mmCIF file of N, CA and C in Angstrom:
data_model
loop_
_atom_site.group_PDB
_atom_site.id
_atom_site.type_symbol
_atom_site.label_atom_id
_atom_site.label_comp_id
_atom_site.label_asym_id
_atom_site.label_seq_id
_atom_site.Cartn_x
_atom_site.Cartn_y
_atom_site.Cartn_z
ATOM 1 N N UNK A 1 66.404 -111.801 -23.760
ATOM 2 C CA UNK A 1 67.134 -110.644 -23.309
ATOM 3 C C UNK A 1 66.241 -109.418 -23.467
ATOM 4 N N UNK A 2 65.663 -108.845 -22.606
ATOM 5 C CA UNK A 2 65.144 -107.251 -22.923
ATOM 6 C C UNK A 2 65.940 -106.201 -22.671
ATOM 7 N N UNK A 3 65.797 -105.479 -23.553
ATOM 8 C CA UNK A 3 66.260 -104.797 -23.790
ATOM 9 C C UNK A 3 65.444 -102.979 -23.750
ATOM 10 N N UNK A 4 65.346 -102.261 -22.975
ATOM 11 C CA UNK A 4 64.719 -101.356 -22.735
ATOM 12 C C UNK A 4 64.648 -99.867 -23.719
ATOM 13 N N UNK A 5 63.565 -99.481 -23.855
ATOM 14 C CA UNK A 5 63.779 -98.722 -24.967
ATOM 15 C C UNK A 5 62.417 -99.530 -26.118
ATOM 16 N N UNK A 6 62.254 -98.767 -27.057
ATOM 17 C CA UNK A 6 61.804 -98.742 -28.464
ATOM 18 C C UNK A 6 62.244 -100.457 -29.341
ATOM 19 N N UNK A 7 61.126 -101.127 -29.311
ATOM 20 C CA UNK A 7 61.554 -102.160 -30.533
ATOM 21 C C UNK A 7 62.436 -101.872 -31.686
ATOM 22 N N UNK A 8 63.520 -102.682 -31.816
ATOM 23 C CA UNK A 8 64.805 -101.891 -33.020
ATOM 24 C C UNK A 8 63.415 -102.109 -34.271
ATOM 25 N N UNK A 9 62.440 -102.472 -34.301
ATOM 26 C CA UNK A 9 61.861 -103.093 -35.962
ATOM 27 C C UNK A 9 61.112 -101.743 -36.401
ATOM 28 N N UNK A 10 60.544 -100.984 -34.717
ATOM 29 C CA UNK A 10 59.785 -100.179 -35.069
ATOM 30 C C UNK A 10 60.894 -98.543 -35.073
ATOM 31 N N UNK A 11 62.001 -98.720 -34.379
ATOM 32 C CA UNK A 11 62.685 -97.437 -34.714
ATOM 33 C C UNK A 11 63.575 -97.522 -36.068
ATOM 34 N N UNK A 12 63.816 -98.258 -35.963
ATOM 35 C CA UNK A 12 64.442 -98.085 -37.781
ATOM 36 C C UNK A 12 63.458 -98.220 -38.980
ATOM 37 N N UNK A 13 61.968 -97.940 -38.974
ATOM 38 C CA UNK A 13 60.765 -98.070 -39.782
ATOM 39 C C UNK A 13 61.723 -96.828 -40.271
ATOM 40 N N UNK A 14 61.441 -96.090 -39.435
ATOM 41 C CA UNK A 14 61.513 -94.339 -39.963
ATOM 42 C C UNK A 14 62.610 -93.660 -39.604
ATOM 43 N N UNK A 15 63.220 -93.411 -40.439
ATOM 44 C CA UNK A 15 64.158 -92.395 -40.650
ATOM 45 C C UNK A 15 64.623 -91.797 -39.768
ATOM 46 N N UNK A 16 63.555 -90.924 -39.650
ATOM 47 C CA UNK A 16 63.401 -89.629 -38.039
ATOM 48 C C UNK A 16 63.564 -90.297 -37.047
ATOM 49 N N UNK A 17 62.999 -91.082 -36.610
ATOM 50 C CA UNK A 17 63.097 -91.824 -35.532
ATOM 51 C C UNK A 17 64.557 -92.428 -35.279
ATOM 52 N N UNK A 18 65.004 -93.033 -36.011
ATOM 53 C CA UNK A 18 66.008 -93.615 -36.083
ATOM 54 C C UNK A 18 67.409 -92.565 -35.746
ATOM 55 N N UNK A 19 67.467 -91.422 -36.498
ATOM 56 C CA UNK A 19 68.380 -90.190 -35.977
ATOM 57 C C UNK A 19 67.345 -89.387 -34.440
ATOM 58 N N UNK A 20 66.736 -89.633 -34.101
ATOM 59 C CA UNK A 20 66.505 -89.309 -33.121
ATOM 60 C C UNK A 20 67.329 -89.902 -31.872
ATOM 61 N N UNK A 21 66.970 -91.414 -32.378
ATOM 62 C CA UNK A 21 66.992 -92.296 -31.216
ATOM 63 C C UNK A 21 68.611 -92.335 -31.147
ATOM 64 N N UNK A 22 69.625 -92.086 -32.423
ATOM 65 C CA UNK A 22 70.828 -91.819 -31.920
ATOM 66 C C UNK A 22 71.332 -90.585 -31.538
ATOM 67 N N UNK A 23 70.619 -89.558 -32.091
ATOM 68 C CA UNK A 23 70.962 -88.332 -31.324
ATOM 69 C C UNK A 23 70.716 -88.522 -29.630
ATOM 70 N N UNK A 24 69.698 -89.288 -29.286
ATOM 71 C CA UNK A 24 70.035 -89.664 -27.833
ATOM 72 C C UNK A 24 70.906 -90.210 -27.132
ATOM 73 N N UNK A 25 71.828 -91.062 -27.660
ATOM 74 C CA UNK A 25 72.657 -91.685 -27.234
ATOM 75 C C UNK A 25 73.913 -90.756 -27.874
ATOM 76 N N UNK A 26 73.496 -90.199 -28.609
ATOM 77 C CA UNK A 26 75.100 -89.465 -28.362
ATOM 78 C C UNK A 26 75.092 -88.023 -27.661
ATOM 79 N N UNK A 27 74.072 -87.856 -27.234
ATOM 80 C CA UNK A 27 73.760 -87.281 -26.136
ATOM 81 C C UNK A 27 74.192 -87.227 -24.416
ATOM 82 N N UNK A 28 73.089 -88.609 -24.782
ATOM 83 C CA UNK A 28 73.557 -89.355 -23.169
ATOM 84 C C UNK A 28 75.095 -89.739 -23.203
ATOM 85 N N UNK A 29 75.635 -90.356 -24.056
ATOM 86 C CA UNK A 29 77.303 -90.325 -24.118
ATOM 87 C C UNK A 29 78.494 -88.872 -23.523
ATOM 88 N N UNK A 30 77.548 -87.717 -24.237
ATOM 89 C CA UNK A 30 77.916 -86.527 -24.132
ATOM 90 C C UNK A 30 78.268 -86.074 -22.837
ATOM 91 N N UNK A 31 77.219 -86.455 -21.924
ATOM 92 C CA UNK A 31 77.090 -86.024 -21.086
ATOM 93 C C UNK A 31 77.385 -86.663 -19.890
ATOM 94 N N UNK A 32 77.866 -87.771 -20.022
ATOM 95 C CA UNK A 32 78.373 -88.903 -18.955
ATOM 96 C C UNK A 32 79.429 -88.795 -18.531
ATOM 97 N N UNK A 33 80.418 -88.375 -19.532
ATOM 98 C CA UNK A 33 81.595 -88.127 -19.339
ATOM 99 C C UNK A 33 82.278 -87.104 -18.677
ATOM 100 N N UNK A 34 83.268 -86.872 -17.664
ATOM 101 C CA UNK A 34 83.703 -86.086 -17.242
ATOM 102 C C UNK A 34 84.379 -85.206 -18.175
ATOM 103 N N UNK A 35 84.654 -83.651 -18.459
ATOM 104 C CA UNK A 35 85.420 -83.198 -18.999
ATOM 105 C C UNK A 35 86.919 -83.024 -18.303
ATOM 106 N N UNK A 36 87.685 -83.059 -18.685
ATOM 107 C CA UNK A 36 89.225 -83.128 -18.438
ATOM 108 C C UNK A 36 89.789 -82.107 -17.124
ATOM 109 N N UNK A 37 88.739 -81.140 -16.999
ATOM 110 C CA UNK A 37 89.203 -79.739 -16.318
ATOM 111 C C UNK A 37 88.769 -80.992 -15.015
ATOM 112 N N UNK A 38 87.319 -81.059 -14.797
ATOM 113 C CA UNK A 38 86.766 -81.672 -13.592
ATOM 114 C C UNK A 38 87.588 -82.829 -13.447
ATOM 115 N N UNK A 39 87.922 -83.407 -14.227
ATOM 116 C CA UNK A 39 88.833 -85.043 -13.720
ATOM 117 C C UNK A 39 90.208 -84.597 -13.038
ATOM 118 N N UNK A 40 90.870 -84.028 -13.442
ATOM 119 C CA UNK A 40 91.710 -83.168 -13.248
ATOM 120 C C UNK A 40 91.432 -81.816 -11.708
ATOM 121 N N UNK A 41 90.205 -81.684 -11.351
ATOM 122 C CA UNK A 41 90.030 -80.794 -10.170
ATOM 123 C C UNK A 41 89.701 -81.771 -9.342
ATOM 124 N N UNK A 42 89.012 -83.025 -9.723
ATOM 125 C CA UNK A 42 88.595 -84.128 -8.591
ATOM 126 C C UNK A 42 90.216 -85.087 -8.055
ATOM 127 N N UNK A 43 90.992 -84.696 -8.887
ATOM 128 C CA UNK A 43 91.975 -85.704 -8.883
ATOM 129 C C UNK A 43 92.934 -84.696 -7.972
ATOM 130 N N UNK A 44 92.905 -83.400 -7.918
ATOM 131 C CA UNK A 44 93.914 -82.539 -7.018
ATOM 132 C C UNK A 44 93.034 -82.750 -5.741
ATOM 133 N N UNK A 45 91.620 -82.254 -5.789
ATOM 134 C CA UNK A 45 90.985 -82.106 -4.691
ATOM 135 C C UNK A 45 91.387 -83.148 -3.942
ATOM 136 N N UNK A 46 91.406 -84.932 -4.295
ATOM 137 C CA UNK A 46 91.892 -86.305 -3.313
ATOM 138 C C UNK A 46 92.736 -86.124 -3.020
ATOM 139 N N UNK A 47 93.646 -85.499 -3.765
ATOM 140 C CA UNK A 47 95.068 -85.787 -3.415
ATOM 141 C C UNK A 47 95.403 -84.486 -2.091
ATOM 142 N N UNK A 48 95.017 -83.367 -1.998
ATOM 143 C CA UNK A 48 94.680 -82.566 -1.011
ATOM 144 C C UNK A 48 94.297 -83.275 0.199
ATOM 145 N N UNK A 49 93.381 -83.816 0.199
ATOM 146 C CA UNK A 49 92.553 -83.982 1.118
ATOM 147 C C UNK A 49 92.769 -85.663 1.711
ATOM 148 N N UNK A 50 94.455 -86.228 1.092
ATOM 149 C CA UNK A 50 94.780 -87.275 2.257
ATOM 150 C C UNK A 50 95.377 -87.211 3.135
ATOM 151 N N UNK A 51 95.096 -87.691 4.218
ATOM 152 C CA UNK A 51 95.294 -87.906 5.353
ATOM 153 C C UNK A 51 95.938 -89.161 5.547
ATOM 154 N N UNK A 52 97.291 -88.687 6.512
ATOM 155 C CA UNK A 52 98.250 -90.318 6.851
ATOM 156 C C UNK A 52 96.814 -91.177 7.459
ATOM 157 N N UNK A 53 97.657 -92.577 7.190
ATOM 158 C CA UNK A 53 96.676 -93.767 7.976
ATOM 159 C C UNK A 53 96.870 -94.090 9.009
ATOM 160 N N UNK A 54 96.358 -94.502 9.751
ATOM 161 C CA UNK A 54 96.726 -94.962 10.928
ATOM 162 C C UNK A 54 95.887 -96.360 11.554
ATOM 163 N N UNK A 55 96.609 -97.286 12.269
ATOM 164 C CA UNK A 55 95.422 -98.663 12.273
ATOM 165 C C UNK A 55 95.225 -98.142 14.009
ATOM 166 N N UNK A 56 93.592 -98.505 13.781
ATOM 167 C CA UNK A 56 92.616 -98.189 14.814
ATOM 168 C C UNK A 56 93.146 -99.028 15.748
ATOM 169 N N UNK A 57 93.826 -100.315 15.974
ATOM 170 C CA UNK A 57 94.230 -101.104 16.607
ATOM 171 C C UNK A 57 95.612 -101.030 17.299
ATOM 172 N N UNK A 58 96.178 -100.497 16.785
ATOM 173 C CA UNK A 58 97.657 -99.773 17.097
ATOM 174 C C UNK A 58 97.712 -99.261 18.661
ATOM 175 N N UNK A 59 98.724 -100.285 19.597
ATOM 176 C CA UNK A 59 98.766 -99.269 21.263
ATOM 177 C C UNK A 59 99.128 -97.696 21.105
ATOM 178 N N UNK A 60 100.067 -97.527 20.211
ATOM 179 C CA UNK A 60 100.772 -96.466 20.478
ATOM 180 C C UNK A 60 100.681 -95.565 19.014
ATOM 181 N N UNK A 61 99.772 -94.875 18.769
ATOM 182 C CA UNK A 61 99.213 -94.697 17.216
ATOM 183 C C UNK A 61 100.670 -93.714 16.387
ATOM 184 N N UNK A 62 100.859 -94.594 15.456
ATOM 185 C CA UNK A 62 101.661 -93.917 14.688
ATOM 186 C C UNK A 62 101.359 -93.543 13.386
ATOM 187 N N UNK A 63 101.837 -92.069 13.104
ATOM 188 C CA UNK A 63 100.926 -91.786 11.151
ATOM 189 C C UNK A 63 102.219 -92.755 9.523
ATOM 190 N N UNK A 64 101.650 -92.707 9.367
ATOM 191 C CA UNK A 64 102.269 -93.594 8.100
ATOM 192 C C UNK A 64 103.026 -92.285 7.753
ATOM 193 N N UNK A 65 104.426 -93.149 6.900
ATOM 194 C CA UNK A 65 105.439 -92.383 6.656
ATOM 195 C C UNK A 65 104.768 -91.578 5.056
ATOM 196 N N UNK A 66 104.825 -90.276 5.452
ATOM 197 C CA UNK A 66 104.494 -89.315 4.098
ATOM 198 C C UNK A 66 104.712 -89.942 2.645
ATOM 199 N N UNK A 67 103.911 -89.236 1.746
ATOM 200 C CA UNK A 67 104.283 -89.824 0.323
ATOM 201 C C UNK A 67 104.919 -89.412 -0.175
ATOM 202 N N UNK A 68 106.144 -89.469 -1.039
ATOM 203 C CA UNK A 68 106.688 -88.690 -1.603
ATOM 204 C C UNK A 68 106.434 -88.506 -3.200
#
């Protein structure tokens, strides 16, 4: 299995290294995540921005009944 990144034998030698290498990952954790405001503005913005369906195949095109 490889595993990418720093040999665990040689980052846990040292100390420093070792809080480094998790200050990175709780870093990269940090920052992956959406904060609540944006999940919450992406989640109005979809909901804005649907549009009834309609099948491309349909003779006589009708829009799907609204959501309530």
């Amino acid at each position: 299995m490889l595993i990418p990144g720093p040999k665990l034998n040689t980052l846990f030698r040292s100390r420093w290294n070792a809080l480094l290498w998790g200050a990175g990952v709780l870093l990269t954790a940090y920052c992956s995540i959406p904060s609540r405001e944006e999940s919450k503005a992406e989640a109005d913005a979809a909901a804005a921005s649907k549009v009834a369906a309609t099948s491309p195949w349909a003779r006589e095109p009708t829009p799907a009944a609204p959501a309530q």
